[in-house]
PDB file of C-alpha atoms in Angstrom:
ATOM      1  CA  UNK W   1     159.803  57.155  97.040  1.00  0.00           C
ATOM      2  CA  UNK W   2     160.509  60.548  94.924  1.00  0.00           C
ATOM      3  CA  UNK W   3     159.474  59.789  91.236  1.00  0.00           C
ATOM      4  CA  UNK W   4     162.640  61.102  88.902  1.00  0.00           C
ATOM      5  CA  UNK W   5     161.127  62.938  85.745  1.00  0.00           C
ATOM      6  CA  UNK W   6     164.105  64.004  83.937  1.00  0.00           C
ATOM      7  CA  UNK W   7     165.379  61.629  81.312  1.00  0.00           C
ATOM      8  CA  UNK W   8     162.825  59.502  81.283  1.00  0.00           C
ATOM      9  CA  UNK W   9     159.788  58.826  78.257  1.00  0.00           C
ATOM     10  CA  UNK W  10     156.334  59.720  79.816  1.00  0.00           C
ATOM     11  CA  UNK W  11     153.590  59.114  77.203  1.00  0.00           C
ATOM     12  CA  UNK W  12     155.228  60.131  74.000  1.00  0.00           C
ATOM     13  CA  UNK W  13     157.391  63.044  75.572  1.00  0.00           C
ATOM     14  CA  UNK W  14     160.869  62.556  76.564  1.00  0.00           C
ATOM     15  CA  UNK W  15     161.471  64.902  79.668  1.00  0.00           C
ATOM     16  CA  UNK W  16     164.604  67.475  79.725  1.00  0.00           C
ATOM     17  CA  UNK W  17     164.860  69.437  82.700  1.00  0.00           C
ATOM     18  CA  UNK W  18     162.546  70.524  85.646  1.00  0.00           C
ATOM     19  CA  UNK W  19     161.425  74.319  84.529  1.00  0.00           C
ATOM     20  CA  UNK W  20     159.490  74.996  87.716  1.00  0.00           C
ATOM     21  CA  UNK W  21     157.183  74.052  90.736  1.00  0.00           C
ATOM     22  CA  UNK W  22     154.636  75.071  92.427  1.00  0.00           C
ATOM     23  CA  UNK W  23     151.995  73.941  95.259  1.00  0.00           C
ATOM     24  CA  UNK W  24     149.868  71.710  92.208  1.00  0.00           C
ATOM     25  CA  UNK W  25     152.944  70.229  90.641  1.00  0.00           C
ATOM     26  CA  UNK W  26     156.288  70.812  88.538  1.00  0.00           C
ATOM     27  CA  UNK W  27     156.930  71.719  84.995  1.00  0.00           C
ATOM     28  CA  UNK W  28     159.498  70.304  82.954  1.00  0.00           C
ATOM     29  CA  UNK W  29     160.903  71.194  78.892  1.00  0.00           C
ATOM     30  CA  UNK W  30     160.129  67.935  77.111  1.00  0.00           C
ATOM     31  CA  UNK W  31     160.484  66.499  73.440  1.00  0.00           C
ATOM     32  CA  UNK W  32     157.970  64.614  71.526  1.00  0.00           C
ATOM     33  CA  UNK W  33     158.777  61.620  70.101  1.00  0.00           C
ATOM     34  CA  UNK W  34     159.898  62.105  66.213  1.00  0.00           C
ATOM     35  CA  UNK W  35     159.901  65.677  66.956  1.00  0.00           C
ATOM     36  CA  UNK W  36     162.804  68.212  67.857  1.00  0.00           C
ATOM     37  CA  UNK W  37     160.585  71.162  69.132  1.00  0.00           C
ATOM     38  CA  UNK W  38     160.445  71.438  72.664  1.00  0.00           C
ATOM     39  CA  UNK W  39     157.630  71.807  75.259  1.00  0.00           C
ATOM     40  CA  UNK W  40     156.641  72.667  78.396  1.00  0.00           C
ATOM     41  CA  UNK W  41     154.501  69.688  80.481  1.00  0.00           C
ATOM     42  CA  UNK W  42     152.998  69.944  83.845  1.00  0.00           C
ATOM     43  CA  UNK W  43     152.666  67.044  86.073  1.00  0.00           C
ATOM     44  CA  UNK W  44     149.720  67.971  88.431  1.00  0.00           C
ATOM     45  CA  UNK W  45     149.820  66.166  91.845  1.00  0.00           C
ATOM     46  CA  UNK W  46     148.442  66.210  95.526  1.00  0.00           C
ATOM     47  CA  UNK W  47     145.063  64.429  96.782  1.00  0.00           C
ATOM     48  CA  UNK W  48     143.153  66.354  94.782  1.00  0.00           C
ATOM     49  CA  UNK W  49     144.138  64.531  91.713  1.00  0.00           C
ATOM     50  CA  UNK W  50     142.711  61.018  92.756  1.00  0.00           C
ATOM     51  CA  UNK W  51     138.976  62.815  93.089  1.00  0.00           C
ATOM     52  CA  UNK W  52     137.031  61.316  90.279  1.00  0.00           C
ATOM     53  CA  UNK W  53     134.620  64.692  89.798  1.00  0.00           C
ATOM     54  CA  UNK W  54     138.178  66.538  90.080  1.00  0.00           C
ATOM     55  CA  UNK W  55     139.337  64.651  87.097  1.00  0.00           C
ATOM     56  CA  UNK W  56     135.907  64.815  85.496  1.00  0.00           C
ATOM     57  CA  UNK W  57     135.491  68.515  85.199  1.00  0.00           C
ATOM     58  CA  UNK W  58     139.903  68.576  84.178  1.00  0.00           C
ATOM     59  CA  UNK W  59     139.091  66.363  80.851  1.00  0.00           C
ATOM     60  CA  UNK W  60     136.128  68.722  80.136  1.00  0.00           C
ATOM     61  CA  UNK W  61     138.304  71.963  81.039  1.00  0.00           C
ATOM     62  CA  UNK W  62     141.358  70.906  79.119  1.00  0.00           C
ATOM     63  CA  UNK W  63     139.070  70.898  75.848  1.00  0.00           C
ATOM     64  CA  UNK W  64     138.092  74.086  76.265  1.00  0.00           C
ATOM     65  CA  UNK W  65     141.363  75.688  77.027  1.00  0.00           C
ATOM     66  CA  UNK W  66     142.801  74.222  74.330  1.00  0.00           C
ATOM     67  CA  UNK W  67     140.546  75.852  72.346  1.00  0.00           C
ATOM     68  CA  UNK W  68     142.558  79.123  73.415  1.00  0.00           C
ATOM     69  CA  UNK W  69     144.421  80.682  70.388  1.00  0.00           C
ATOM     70  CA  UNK W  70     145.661  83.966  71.087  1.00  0.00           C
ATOM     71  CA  UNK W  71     149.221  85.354  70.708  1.00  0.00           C
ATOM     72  CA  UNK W  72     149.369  86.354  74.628  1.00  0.00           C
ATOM     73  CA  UNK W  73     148.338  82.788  75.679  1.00  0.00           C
ATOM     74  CA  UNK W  74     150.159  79.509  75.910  1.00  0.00           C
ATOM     75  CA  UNK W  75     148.917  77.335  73.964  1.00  0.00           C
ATOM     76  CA  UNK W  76     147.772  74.168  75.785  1.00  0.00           C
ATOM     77  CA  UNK W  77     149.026  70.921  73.256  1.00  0.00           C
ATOM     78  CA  UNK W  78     147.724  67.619  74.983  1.00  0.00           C
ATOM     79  CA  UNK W  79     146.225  66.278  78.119  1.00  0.00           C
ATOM     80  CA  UNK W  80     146.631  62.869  79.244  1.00  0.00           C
ATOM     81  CA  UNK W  81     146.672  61.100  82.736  1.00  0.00           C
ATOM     82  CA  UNK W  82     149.184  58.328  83.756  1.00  0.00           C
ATOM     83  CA  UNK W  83     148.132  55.977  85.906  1.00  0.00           C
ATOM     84  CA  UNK W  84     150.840  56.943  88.207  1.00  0.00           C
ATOM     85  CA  UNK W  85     151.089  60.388  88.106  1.00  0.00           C
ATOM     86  CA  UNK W  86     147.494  61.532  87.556  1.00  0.00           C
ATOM     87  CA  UNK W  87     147.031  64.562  85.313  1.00  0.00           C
ATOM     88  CA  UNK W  88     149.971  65.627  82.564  1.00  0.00           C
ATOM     89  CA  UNK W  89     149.664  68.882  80.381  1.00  0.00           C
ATOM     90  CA  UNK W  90     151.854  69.616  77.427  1.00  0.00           C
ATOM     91  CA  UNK W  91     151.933  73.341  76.612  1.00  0.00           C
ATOM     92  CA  UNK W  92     154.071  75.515  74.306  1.00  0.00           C
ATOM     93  CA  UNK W  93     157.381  76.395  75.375  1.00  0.00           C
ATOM     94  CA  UNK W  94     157.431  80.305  76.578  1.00  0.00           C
ATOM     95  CA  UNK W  95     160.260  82.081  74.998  1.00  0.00           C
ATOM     96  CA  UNK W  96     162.179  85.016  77.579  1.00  0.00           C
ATOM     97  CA  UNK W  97     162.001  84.542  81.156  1.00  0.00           C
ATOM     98  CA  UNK W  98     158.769  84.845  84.145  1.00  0.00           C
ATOM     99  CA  UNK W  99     158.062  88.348  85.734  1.00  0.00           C
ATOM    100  CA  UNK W 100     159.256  87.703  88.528  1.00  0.00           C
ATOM    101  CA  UNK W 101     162.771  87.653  87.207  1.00  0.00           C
ATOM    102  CA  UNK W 102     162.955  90.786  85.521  1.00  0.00           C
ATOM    103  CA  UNK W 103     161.181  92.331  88.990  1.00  0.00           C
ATOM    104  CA  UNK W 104     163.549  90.870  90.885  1.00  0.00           C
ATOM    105  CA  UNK W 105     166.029  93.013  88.722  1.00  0.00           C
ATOM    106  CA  UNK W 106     164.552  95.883  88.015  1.00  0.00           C
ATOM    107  CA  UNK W 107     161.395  96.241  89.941  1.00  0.00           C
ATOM    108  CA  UNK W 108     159.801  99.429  89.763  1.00  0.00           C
ATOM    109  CA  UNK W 109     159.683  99.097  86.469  1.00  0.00           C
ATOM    110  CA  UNK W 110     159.611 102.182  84.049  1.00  0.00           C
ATOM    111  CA  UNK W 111     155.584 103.374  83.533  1.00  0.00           C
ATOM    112  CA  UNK W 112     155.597 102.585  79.692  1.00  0.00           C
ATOM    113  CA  UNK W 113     157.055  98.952  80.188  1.00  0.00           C
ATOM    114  CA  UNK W 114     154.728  98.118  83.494  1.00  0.00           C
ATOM    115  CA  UNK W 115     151.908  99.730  80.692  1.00  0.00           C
ATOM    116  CA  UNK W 116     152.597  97.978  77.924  1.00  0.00           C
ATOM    117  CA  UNK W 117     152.509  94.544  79.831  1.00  0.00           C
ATOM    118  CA  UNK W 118     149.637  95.105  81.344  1.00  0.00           C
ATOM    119  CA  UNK W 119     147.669  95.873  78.546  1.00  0.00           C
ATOM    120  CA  UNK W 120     148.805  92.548  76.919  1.00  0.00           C
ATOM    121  CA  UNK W 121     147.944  90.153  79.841  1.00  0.00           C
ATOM    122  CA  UNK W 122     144.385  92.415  79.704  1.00  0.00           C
ATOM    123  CA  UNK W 123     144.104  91.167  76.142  1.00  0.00           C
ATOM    124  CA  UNK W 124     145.110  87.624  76.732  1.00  0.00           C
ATOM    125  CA  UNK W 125     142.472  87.513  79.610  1.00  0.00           C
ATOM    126  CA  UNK W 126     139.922  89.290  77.790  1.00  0.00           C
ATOM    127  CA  UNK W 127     140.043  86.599  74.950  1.00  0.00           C
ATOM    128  CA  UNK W 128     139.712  83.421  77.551  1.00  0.00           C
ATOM    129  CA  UNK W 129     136.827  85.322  79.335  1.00  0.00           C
ATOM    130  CA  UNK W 130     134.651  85.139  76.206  1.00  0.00           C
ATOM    131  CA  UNK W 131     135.349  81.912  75.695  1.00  0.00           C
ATOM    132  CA  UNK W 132     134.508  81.362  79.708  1.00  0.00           C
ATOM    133  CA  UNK W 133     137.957  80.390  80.896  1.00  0.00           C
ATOM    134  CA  UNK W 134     139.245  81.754  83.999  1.00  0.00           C
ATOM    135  CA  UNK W 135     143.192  81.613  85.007  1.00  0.00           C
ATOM    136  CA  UNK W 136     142.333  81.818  88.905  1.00  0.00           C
ATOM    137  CA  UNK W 137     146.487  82.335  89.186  1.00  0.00           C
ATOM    138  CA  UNK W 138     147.410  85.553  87.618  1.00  0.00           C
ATOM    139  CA  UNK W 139     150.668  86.455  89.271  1.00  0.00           C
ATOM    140  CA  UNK W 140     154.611  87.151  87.976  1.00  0.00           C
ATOM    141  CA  UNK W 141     155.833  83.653  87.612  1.00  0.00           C
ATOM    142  CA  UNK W 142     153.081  83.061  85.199  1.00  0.00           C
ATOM    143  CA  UNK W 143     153.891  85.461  82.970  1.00  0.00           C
ATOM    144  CA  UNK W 144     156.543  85.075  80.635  1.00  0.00           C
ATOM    145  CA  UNK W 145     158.202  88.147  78.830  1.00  0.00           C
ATOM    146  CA  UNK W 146     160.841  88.444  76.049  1.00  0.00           C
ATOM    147  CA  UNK W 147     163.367  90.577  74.675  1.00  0.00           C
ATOM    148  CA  UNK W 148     161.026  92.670  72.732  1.00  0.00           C
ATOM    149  CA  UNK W 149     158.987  93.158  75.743  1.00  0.00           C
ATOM    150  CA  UNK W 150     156.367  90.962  74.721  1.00  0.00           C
ATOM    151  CA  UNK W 151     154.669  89.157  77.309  1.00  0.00           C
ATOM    152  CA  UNK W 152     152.383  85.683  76.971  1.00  0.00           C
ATOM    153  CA  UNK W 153     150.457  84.269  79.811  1.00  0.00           C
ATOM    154  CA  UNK W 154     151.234  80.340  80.711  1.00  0.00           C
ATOM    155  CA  UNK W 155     149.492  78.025  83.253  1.00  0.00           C
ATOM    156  CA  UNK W 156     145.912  77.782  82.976  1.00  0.00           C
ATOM    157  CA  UNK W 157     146.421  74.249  84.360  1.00  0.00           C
ATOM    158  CA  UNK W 158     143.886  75.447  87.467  1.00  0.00           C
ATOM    159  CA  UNK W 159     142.141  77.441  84.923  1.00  0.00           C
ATOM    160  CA  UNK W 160     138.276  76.208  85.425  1.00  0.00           C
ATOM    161  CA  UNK W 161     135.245  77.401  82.964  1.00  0.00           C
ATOM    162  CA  UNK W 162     133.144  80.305  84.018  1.00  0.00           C
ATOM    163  CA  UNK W 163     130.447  78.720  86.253  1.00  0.00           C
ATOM    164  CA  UNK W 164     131.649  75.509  86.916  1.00  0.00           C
ATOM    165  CA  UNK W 165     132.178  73.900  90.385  1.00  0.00           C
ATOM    166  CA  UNK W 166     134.494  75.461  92.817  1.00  0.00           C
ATOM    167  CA  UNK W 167     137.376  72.181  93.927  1.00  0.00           C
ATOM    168  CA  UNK W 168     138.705  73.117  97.444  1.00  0.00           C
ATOM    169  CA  UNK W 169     139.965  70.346  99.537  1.00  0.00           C
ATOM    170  CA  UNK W 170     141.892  70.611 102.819  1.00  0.00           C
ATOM    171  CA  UNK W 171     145.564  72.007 102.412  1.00  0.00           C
ATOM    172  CA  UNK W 172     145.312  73.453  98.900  1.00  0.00           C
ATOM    173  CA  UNK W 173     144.765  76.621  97.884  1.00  0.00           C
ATOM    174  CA  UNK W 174     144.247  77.291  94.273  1.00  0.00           C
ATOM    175  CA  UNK W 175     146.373  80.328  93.601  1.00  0.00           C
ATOM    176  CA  UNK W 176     148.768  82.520  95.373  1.00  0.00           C
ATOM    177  CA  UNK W 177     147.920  84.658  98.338  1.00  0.00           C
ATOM    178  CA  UNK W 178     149.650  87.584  97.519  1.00  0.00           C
ATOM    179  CA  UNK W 179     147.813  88.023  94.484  1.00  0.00           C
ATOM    180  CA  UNK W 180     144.051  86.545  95.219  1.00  0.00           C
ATOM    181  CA  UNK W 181     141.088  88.355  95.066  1.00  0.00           C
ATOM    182  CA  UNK W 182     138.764  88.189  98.353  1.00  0.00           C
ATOM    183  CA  UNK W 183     136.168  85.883  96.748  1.00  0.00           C
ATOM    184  CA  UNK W 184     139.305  83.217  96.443  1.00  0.00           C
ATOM    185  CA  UNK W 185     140.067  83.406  99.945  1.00  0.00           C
ATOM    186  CA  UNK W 186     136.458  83.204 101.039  1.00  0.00           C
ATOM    187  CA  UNK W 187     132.814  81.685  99.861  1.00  0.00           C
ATOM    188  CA  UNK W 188     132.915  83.972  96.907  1.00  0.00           C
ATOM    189  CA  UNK W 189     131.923  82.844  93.281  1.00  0.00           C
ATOM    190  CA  UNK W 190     135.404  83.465  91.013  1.00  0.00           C
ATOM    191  CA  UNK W 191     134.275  85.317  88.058  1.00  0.00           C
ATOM    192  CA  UNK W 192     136.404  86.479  84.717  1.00  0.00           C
ATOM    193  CA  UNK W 193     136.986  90.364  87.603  1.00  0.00           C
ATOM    194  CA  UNK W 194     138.921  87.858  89.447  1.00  0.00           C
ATOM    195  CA  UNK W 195     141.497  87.792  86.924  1.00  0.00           C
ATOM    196  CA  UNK W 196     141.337  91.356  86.864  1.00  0.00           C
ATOM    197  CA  UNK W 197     142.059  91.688  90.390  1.00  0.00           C
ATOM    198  CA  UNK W 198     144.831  89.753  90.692  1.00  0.00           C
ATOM    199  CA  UNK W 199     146.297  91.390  87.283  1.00  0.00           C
ATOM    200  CA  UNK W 200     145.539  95.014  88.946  1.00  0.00           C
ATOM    201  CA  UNK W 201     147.957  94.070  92.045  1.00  0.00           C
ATOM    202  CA  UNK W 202     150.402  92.629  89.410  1.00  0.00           C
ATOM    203  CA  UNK W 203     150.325  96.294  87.901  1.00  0.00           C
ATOM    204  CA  UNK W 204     150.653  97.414  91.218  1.00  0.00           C
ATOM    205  CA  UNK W 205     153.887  95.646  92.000  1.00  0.00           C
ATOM    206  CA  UNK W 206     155.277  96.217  88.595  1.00  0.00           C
ATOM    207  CA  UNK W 207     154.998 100.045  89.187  1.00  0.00           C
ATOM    208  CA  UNK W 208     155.773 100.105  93.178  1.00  0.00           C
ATOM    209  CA  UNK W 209     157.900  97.115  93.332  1.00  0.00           C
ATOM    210  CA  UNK W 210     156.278  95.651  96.179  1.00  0.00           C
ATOM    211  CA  UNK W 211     152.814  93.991  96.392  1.00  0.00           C
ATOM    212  CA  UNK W 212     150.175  96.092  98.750  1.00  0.00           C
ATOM    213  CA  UNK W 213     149.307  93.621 101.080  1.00  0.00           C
ATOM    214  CA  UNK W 214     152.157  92.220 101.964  1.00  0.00           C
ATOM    215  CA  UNK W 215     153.848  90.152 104.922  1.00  0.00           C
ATOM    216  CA  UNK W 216     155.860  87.649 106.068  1.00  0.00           C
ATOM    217  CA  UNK W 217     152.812  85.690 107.226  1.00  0.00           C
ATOM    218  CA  UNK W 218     150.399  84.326 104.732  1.00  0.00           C
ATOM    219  CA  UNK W 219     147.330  84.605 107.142  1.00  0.00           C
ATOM    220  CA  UNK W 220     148.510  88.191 107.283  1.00  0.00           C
ATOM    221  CA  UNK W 221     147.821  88.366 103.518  1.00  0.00           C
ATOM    222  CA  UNK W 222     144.891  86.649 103.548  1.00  0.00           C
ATOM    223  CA  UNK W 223     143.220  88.812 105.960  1.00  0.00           C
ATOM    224  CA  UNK W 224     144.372  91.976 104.531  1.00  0.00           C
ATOM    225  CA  UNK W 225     142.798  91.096 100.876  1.00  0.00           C
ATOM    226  CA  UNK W 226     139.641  90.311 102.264  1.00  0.00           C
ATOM    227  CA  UNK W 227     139.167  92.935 104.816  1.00  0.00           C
ATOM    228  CA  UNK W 228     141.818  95.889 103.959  1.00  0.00           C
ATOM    229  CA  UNK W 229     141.071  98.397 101.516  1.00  0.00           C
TER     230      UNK W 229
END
């Protein structure tokens, strides 16, 4: 049975419209209850989320990122589980539209612009490394940019605190191939360089318009990361 999200009440949030989804769940624009300001909340799903130590270290981790005030990061509002659905995060609504978008459009993008963003996802990942968050997913659809060619980074839902336990289980991959760094494809400890990586082949793209390890196979990709230079 497919669970419907939109127009139903899911804790205290009434969910809109589905904004997004990806291999750890969907994103939808919801109101609070009393409220008329609207946010973005992420229903996380797959096996992963009945693991008790997988749920564990998410209460611990969801603390810490919400800790996170920066102008270049989402701001992460509530965590909750439902019985149900498993883990539910309520983050600020991104103003503008992902990356991706505006590379699909205009990819290369002029020097100053691909510059300019790149410098502020630098500073929003700068400010969660001291504070020992890493994003593990840097990549275009994460990264939301406006008019005035400001940019804010969203999703740390698979963020996980520097150090902590790696979660792999069969079939899931936490992050996207294309823009991985070799110690995520392999038995590599992710560190806050991992981030950097992934945000150096976003610059990459930005400025080329294509990603440098690219294929139409993703065990192409993989194997190119980890062994290509």
């Amino acid at each position: 049975m497919v669970f419907k999200f939109e127009g139903r009440t899911i804790g205290r949030y009434q969910i809109r419209e589905r904004l997004g989804q990806g291999g750890m769940g969907a994103v939808f624009s919801a109101i609070p209850e009393g409220q008329d300001r609207e946010v973005a909340i992420k229903f996380l799903f797959g096996p992963f989320t009945a693991d008790p130590e997988f749920l564990t270290r998410m209460r611990h981790e969801a603390r810490i990122i919400a800790s996170l005030e920066h102008p270049r990061i989402v701001r992460l509002l509530d965590y909750w589980e439902e019985p149900e659905l498993g883990p539910c995060l309520v983050m600020e609504r991104a103003q503008g539209e992902d990356l991706r978008c505006l590379l699909d459009r205009e990819a290369p993008l002029a020097i100053p612009l691909a510059l300019s963003l790149g410098a502020q996802v630098a500073e929003a990942l700068s400010h969660a490394h001291q504070r020992g968050v890493i994003h593990r997913d840097i990549k275009p659809e994460n990264l939301m940019v406006d008019d005035f060619g400001q940019v804010v980074v969203t999703d740390f839902g698979i963020a996980r605190a520097a150090g902590g336990s790696r979660v792999t289980r069969t079939g899931f991959m936490p992050g996207t191939p294309d823009y991985m760094a070799p110690e995520q494809l392999g038995p590599g400890q992710v560190e806050p360089a991992t981030d950097l990586y992934s945000l150096g082949l976003v610059i990459f793209e930005m400025l080329t318009g294509q990603t440098p390890f690219r294929s139409e196979y993703v065990a192409e990709v993989i194997h190119r990361q980890v062994y290509q230079a």
